[in-house]
Short mmCIF file of C-alpha atoms and ligand atoms in Angstrom, two decimals:
data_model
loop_
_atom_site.label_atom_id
_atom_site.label_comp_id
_atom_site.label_asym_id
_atom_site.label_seq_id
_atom_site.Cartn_x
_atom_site.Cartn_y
_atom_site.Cartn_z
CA UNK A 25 -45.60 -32.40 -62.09
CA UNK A 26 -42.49 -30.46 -60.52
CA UNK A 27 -42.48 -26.76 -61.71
CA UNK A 28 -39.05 -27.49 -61.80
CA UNK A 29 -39.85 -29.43 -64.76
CA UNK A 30 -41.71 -26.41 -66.63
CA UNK A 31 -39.48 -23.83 -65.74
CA UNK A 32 -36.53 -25.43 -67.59
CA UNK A 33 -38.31 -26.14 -70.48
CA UNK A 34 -36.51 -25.00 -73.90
CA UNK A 35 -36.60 -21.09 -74.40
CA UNK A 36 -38.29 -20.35 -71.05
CA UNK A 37 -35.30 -21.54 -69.03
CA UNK A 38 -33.01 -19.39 -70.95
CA UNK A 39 -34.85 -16.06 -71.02
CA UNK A 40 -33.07 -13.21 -68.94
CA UNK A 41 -35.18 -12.77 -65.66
CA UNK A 42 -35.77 -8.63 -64.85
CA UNK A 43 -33.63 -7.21 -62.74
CA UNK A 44 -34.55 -5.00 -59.48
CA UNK A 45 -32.88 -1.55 -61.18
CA UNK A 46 -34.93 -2.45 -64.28
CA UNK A 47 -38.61 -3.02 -62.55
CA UNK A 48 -37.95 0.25 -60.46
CA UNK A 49 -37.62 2.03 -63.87
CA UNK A 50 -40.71 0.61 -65.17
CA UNK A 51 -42.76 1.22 -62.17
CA UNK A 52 -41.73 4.88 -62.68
CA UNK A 53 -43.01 4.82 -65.67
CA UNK A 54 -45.93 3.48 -64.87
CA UNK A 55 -46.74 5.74 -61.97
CA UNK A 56 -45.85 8.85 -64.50
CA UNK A 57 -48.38 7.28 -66.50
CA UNK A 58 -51.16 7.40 -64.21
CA UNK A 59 -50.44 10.97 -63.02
CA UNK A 60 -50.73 12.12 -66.52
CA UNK A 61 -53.87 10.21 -66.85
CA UNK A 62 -55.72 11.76 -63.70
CA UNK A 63 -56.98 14.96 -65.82
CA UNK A 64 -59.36 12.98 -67.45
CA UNK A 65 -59.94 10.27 -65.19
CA UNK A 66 -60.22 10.91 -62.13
CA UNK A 67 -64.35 11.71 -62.01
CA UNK A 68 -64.18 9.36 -64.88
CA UNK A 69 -62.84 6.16 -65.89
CA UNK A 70 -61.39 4.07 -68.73
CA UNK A 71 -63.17 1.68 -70.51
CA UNK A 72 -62.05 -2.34 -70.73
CA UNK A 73 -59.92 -1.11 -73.59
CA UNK A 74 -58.11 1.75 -75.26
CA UNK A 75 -59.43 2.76 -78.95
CA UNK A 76 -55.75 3.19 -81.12
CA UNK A 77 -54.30 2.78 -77.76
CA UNK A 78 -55.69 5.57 -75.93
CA UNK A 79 -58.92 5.19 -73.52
CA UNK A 80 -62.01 7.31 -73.77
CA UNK A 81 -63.31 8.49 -70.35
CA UNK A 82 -66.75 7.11 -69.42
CA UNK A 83 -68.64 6.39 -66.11
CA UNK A 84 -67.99 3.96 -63.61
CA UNK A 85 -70.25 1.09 -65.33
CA UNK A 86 -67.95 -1.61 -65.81
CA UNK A 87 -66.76 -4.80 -64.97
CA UNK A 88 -63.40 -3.53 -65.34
CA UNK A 89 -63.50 0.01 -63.22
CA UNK A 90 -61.86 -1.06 -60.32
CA UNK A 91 -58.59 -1.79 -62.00
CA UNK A 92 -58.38 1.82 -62.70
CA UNK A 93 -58.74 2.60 -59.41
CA UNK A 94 -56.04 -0.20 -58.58
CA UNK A 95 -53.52 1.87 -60.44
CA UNK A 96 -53.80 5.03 -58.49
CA UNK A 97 -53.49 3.00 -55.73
CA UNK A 98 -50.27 1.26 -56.91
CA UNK A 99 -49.39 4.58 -58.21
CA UNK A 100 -49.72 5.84 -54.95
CA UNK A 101 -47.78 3.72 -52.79
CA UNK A 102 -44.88 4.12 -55.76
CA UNK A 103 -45.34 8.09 -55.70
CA UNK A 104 -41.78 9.89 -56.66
CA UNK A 105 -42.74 13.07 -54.12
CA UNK A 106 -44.95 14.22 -51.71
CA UNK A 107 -47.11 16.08 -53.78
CA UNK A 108 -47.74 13.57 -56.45
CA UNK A 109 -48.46 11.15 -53.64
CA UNK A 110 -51.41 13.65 -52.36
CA UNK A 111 -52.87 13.63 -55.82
CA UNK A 112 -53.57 9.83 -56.13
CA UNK A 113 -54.66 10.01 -52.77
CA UNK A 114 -57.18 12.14 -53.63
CA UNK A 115 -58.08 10.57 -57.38
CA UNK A 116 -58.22 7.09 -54.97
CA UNK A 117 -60.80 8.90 -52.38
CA UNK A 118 -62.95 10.11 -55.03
CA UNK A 119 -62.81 7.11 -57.16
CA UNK A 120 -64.00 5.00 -54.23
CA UNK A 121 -66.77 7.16 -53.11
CA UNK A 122 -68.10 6.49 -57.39
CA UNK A 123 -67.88 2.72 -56.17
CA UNK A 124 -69.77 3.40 -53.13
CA UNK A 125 -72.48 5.43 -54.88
CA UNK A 126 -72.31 2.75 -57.94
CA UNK A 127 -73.17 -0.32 -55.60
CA UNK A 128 -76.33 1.70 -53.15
CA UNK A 129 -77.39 2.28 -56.31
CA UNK A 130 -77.22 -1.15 -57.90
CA UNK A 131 -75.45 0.04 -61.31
CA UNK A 132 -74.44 -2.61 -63.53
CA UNK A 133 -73.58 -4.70 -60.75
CA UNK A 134 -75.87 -8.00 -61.24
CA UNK A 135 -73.05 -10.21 -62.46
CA UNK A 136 -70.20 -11.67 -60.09
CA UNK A 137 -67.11 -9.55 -60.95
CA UNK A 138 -67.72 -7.66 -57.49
CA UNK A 139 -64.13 -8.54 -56.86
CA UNK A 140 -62.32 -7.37 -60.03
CA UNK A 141 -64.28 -4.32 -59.40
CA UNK A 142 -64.32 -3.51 -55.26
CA UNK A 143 -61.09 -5.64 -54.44
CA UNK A 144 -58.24 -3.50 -56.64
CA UNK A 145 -60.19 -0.30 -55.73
CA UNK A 146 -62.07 -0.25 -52.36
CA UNK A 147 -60.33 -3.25 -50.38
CA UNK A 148 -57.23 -1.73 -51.31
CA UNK A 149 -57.88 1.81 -50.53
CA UNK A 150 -59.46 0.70 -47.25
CA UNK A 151 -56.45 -1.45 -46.47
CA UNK A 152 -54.45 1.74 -47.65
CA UNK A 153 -55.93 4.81 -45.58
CA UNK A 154 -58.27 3.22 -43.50
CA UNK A 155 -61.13 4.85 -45.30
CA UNK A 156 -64.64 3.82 -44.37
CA UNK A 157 -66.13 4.33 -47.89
CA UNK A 158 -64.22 1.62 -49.50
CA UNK A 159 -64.63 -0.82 -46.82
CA UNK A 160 -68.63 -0.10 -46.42
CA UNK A 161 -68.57 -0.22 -50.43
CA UNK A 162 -66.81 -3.25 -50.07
CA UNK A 163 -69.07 -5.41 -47.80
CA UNK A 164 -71.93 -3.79 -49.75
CA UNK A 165 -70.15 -5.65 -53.00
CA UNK A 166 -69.50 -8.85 -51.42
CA UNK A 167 -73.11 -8.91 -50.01
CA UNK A 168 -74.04 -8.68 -54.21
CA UNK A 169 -71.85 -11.61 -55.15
CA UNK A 170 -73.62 -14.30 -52.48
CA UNK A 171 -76.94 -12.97 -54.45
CA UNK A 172 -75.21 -14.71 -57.16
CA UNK A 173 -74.89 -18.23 -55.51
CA UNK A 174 -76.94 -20.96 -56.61
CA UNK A 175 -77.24 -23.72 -54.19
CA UNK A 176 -77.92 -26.77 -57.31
CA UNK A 177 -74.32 -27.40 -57.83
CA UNK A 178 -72.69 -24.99 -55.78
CA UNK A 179 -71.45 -22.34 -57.59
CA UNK A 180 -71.84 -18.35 -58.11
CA UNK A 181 -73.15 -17.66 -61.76
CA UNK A 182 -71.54 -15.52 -63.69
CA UNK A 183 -73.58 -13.36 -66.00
CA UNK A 184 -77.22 -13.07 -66.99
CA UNK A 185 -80.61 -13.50 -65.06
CA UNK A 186 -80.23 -15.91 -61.97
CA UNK A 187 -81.14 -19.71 -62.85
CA UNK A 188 -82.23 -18.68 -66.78
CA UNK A 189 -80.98 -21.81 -68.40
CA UNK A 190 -78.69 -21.09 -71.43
CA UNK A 191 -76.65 -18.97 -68.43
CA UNK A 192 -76.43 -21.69 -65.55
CA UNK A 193 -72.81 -21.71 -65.36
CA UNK A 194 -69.95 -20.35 -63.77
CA UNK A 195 -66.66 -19.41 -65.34
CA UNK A 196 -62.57 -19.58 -64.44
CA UNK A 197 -62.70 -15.70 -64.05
CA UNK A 198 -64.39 -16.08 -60.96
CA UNK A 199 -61.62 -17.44 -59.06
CA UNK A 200 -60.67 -14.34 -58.91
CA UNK A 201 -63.79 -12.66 -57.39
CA UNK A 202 -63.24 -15.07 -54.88
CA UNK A 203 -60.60 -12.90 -52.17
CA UNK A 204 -63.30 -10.21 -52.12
CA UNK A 205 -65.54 -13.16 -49.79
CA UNK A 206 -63.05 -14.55 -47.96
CA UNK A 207 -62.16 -10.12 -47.28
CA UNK A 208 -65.58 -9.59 -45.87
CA UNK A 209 -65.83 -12.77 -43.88
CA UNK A 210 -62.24 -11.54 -41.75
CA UNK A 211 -63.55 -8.15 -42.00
CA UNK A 212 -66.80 -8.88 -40.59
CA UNK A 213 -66.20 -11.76 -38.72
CA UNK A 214 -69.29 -13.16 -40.45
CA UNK A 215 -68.09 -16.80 -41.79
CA UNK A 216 -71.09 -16.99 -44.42
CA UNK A 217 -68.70 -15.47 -47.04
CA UNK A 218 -66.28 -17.62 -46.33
CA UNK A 219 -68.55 -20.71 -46.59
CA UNK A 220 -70.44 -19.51 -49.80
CA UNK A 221 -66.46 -18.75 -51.47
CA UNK A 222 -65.43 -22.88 -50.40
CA UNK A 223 -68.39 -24.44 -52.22
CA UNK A 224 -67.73 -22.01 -55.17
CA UNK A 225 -63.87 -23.09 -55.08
CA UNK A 226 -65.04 -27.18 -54.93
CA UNK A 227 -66.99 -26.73 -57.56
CA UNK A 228 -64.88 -24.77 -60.15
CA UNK A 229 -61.86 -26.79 -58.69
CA UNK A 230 -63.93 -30.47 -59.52
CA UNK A 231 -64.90 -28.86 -63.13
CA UNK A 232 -62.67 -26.42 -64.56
CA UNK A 233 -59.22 -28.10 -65.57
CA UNK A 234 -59.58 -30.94 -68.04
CA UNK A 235 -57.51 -33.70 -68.51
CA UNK A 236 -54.56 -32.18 -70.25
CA UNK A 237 -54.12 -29.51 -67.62
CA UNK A 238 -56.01 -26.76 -70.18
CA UNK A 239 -59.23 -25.25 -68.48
CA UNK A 240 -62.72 -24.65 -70.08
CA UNK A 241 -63.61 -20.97 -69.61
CA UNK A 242 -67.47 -21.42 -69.01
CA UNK A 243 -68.56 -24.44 -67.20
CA UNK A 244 -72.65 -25.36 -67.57
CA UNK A 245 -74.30 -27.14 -64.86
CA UNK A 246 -77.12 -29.29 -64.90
CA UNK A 247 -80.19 -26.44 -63.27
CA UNK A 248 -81.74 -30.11 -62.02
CA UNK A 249 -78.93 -32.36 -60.54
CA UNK A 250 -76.54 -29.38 -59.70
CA UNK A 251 -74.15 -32.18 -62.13
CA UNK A 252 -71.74 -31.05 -64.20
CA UNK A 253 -73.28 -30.46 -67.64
CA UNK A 254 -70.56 -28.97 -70.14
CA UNK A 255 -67.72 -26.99 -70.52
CA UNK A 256 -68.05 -24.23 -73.54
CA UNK A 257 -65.91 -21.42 -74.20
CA UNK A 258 -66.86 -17.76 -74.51
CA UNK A 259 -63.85 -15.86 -75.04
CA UNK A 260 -61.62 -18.81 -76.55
CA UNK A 261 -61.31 -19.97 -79.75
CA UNK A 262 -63.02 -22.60 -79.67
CA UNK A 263 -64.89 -25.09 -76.91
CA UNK A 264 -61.38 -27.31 -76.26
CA UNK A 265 -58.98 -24.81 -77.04
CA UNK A 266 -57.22 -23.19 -73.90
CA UNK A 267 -58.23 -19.10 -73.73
CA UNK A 268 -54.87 -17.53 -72.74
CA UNK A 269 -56.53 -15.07 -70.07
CA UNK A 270 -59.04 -17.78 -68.79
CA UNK A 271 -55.60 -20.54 -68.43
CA UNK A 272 -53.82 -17.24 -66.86
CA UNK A 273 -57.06 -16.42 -64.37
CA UNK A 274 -56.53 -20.07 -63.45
CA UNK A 275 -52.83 -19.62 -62.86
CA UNK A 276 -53.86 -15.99 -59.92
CA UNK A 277 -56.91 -18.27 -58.70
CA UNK A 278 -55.59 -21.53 -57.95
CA UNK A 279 -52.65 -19.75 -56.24
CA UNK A 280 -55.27 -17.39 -54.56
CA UNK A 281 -56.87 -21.06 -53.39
CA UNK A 282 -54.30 -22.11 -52.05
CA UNK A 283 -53.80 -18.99 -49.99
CA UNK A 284 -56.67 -19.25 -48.71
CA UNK A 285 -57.19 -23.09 -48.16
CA UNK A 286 -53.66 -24.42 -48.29
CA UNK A 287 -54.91 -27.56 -49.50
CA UNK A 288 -52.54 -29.66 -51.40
CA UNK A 289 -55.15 -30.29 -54.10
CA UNK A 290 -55.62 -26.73 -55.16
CA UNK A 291 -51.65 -26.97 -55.42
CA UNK A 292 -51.87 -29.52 -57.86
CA UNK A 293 -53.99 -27.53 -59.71
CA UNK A 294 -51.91 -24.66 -59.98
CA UNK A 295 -48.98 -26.58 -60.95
CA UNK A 296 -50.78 -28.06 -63.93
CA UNK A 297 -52.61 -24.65 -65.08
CA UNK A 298 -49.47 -23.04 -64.77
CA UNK A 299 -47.47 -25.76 -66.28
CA UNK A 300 -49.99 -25.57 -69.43
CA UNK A 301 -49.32 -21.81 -69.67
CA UNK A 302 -45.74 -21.41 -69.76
CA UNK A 303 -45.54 -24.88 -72.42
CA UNK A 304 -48.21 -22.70 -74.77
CA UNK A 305 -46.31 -19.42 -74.57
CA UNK A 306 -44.35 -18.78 -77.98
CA UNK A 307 -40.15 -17.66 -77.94
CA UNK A 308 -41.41 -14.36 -76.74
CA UNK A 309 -43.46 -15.37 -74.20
CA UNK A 310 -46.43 -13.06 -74.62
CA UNK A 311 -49.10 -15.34 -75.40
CA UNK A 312 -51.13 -15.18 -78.71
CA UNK A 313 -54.99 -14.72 -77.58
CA UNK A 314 -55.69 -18.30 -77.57
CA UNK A 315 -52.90 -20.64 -76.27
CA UNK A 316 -53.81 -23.21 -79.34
CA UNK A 317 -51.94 -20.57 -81.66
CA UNK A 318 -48.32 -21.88 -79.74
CA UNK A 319 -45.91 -20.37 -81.70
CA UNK A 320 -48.57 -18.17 -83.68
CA UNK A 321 -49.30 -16.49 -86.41
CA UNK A 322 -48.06 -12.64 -86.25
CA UNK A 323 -50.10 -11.58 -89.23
CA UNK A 324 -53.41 -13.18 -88.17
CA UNK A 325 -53.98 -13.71 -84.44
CA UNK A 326 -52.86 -11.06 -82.11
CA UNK A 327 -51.67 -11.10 -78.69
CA UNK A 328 -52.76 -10.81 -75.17
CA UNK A 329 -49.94 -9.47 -73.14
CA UNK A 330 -52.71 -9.20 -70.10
CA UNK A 331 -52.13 -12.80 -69.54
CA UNK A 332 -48.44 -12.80 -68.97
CA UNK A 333 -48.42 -10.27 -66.36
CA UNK A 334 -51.97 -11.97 -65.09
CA UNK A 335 -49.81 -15.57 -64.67
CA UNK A 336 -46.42 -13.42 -63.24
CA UNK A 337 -48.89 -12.44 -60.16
CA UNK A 338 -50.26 -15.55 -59.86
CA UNK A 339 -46.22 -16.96 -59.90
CA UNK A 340 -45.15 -14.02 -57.22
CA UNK A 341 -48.52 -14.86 -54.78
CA UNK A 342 -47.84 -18.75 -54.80
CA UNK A 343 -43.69 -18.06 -54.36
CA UNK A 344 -45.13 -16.57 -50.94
CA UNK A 345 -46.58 -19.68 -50.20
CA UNK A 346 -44.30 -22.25 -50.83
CA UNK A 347 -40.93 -23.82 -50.25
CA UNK A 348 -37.18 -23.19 -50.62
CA UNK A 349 -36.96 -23.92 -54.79
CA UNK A 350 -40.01 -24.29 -56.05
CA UNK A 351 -40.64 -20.46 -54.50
CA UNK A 352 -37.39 -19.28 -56.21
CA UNK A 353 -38.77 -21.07 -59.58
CA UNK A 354 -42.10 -18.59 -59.19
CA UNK A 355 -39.83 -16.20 -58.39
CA UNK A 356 -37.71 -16.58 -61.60
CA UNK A 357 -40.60 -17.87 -64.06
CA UNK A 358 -42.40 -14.40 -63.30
CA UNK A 359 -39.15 -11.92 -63.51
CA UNK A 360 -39.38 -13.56 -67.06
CA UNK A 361 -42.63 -12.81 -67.63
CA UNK A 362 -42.18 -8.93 -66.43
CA UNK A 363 -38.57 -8.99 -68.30
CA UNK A 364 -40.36 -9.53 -71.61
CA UNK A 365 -43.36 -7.69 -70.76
CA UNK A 366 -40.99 -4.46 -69.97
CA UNK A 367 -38.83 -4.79 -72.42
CA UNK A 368 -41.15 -5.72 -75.63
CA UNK A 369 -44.56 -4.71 -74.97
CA UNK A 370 -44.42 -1.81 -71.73
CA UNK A 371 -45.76 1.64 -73.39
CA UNK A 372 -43.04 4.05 -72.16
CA UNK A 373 -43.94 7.06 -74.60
CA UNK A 374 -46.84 9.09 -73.86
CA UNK A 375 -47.54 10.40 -77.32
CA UNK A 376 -48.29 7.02 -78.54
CA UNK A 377 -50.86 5.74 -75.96
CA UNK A 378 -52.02 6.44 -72.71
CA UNK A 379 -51.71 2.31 -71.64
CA UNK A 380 -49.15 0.74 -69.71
CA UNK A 381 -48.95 -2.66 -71.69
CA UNK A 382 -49.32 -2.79 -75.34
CA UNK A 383 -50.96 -6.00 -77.59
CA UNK A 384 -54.20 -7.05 -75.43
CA UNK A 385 -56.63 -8.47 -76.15
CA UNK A 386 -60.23 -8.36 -74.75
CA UNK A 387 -62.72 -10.49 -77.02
CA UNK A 388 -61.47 -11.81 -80.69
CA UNK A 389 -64.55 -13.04 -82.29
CA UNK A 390 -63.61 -16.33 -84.23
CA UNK A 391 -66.26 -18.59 -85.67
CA UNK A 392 -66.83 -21.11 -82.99
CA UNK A 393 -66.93 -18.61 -79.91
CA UNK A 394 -69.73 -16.30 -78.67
CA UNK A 395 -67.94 -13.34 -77.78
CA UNK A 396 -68.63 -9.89 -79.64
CA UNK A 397 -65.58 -8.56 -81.27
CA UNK A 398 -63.77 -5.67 -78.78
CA UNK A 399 -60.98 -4.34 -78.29
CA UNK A 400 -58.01 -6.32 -80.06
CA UNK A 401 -54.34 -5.56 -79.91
CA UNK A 402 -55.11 -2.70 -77.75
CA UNK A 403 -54.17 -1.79 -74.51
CA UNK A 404 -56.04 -3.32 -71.73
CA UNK A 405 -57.28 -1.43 -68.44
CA UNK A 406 -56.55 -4.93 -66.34
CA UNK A 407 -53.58 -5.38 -68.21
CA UNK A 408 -52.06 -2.37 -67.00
CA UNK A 409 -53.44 -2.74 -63.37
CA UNK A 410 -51.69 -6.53 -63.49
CA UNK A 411 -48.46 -5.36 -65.06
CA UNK A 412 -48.26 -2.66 -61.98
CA UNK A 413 -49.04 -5.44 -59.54
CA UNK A 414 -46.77 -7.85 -60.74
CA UNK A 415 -43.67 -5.20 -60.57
CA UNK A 416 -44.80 -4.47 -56.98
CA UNK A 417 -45.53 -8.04 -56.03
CA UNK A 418 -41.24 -8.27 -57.98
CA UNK A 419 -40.33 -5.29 -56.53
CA UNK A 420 -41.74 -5.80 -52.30
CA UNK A 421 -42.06 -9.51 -51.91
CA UNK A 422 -43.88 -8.49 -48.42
CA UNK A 423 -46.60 -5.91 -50.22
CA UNK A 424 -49.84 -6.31 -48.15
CA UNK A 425 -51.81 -7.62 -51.40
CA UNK A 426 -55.20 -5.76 -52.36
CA UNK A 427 -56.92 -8.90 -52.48
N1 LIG B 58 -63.18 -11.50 -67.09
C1 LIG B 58 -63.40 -11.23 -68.47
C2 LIG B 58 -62.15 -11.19 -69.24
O1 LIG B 58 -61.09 -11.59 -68.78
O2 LIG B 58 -62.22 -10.75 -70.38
#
């Protein structure tokens, strides 16, 4: 399918795109944002989600700490004066030495989000300031996620005790993880990174997208054969419906895959993830939590903003990759995903929550999922890292990425 096709689809191809004057203005409020935020967090960090739209401080224990850390660092390279410049470079040094400490010390890291959590944080304050912490915390990470790999299929599992049965899978997520690997194998000049990220990408990339260009979010492989055994969701509404943030993950990792691989199959791919998203988004275009709610229902299912800004990276890293007009289309189809985001759902005021993006959602429980209820219609900590990256991504089109 030609994204050309997609992008001039009904209310999508009409929606104003956001203009240069208008991203600076958000950025600044973003960066404002995280400055006021560094009294509480900078020995601490947010949770996944904000409670009535404001997060409670806590340790560095989460999957999602690193996107914290990713804001300071956006914040930083965004910084309005000198002085506010030296005090995210400082929140960033400290913030990566808690990483450093977190992984020697093997806290709450036996799952495979090493990259949401050292890529957005250490790789990019490494790549930043040349600081040996976050690249030593780094390779220290990336060494964790091979521990993950399980040879019978190919693929790095995702949560739970290694090879237990009812958690031999992998999930779309983890394309994501994927850039810290292919980091530490340039880094290092060790190509066993490298290697262990390409069977991982085969396999998700043979599994993941089904027929109608929707994805499963968990896939289950057979422990025996290393076969596929079946897709399930988690986080989605149900097993066949599409989970807005696992279709958007697909949309970042199969243009991250391509990056890395540049082969033309892992294009295809993202042209039909991406394709699905932007169909299922309603007039608005902030998706509803699960992409099988279309147009929605405003008084019963909420939203996930995360996901739009999520899908406008993965638009602005793929419009580096390719041609002429189908890079301008990217370009256009994410400056309306920012456009809406900034102008409908971007927290500018302070006193009414300490996020950047209003309306995520982390886990809706519904009665055919497995999730635990958390965190819905609040703000989101990746949500507000993504937004950030996606008007930086809008804003330098040549930003050395943190991935
Ligand atoms: N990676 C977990 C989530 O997106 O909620």
């Amino acid at each position: 399918m030609e994204i050309r096709k997609w992008i001039t689809e009904k209310e999508f191809a009409t929606y104003p795109e956001i203009t240069m004057a208008e991203a600076k203005k958000s950025m600044a409020v973003c960066v404002d944002k995280v400055d006021a935020m560094l009294k509480d967090f900078t020995d601490a960090f947010p949770g996944p989600a904000s409670e009535n739209n404001y997060y409670v401080p806590g340790p560095n224990r989460s999957w999602t700490s690193g996107f914290w850390t990713g804001e300071v660092w956006l914040a930083y390279e965004n910084a309005a004066s000198p002085a506010q410049k030296d005090r995210f470079l400082e929140a960033g040094q400290r913030q990566m030495a808690s990483f450093l400490e977190r992984i020697r010390t093997h806290n709450d890291v036996d799952h495979h989000d090493m990259g949401f959590m050292f890529s957005p944080s250490c790789v990019a304050g490494y790549k930043l300031t040349g600081a040996l912490t976050g690249r030593e915390a780094a390779i220290l990470a990336a060494d964790q996620l091979l521990t993950r790999f399980q040879p019978i299929g190919g693929f790095l599992q995702a949560w739970g005790e290694m090879g237990a049965p009812d958690n031999y899978r992998f999930i779309i997520d983890c394309l994501c993880n994927l850039p810290l690997l292919y980091w530490a194998s340039e880094e290092t000049g060790d190509p066993g990174y490298r290697e262990i990220a390409e069977k991982h990408l085969h396999t998700a990339m043979s599994y993941v997208i089904r027929e109608d260009d929707s994805t499963w979010h968990t896939v289950f492989m057979n422990p025996a054969t290393g076969e596929f055994d079946h897709g399930a969701t988690c986080q989605g509404f149900r097993d066949g419906s599409a989970w807005a943030r696992g279709q958007a993950w697909g949309v970042y990792g199969t243009a991250m895959a391509y990056r890395y691989t540049r082969k033309e199959e892992y294009l295809l791919a993202f042209r039909r993830v991406t394709g699905y998203f932007l169909r299922h988004l309603p007039k608005d275009l902030c998706p509803f939590w699960d992409l099988t709610f279309g147009n929605g229902d405003e008084k019963t299912q909420p939203r996930d903003s995360s996901s739009a800004v999520i899908a406008a990276c993965g638009l602005l890293q793929m419009s580096r990759l390719l041609e002429d007009d189908e890079a301008a289309w990217c370009i256009s189809g994410a400056a309306k995903l920012l456009k809406a985001m900034a102008d409908g759902y971007q927290s500018v005021d302070s006193s009414k929550s300490s996020g950047q993006l209003l309306h995520g959602t982390y886990s809706r429980k519904s009665p055919y999922n497995t999730c635990t209820q958390e965190g819905v219609d609040e703000c989101v900590i990746w949500g507000d890292y993504y937004f950030m990256e996606g008007l930086q991504r809008f804003l330098s089109p040549e930003w050395k990425i943190y991935w």
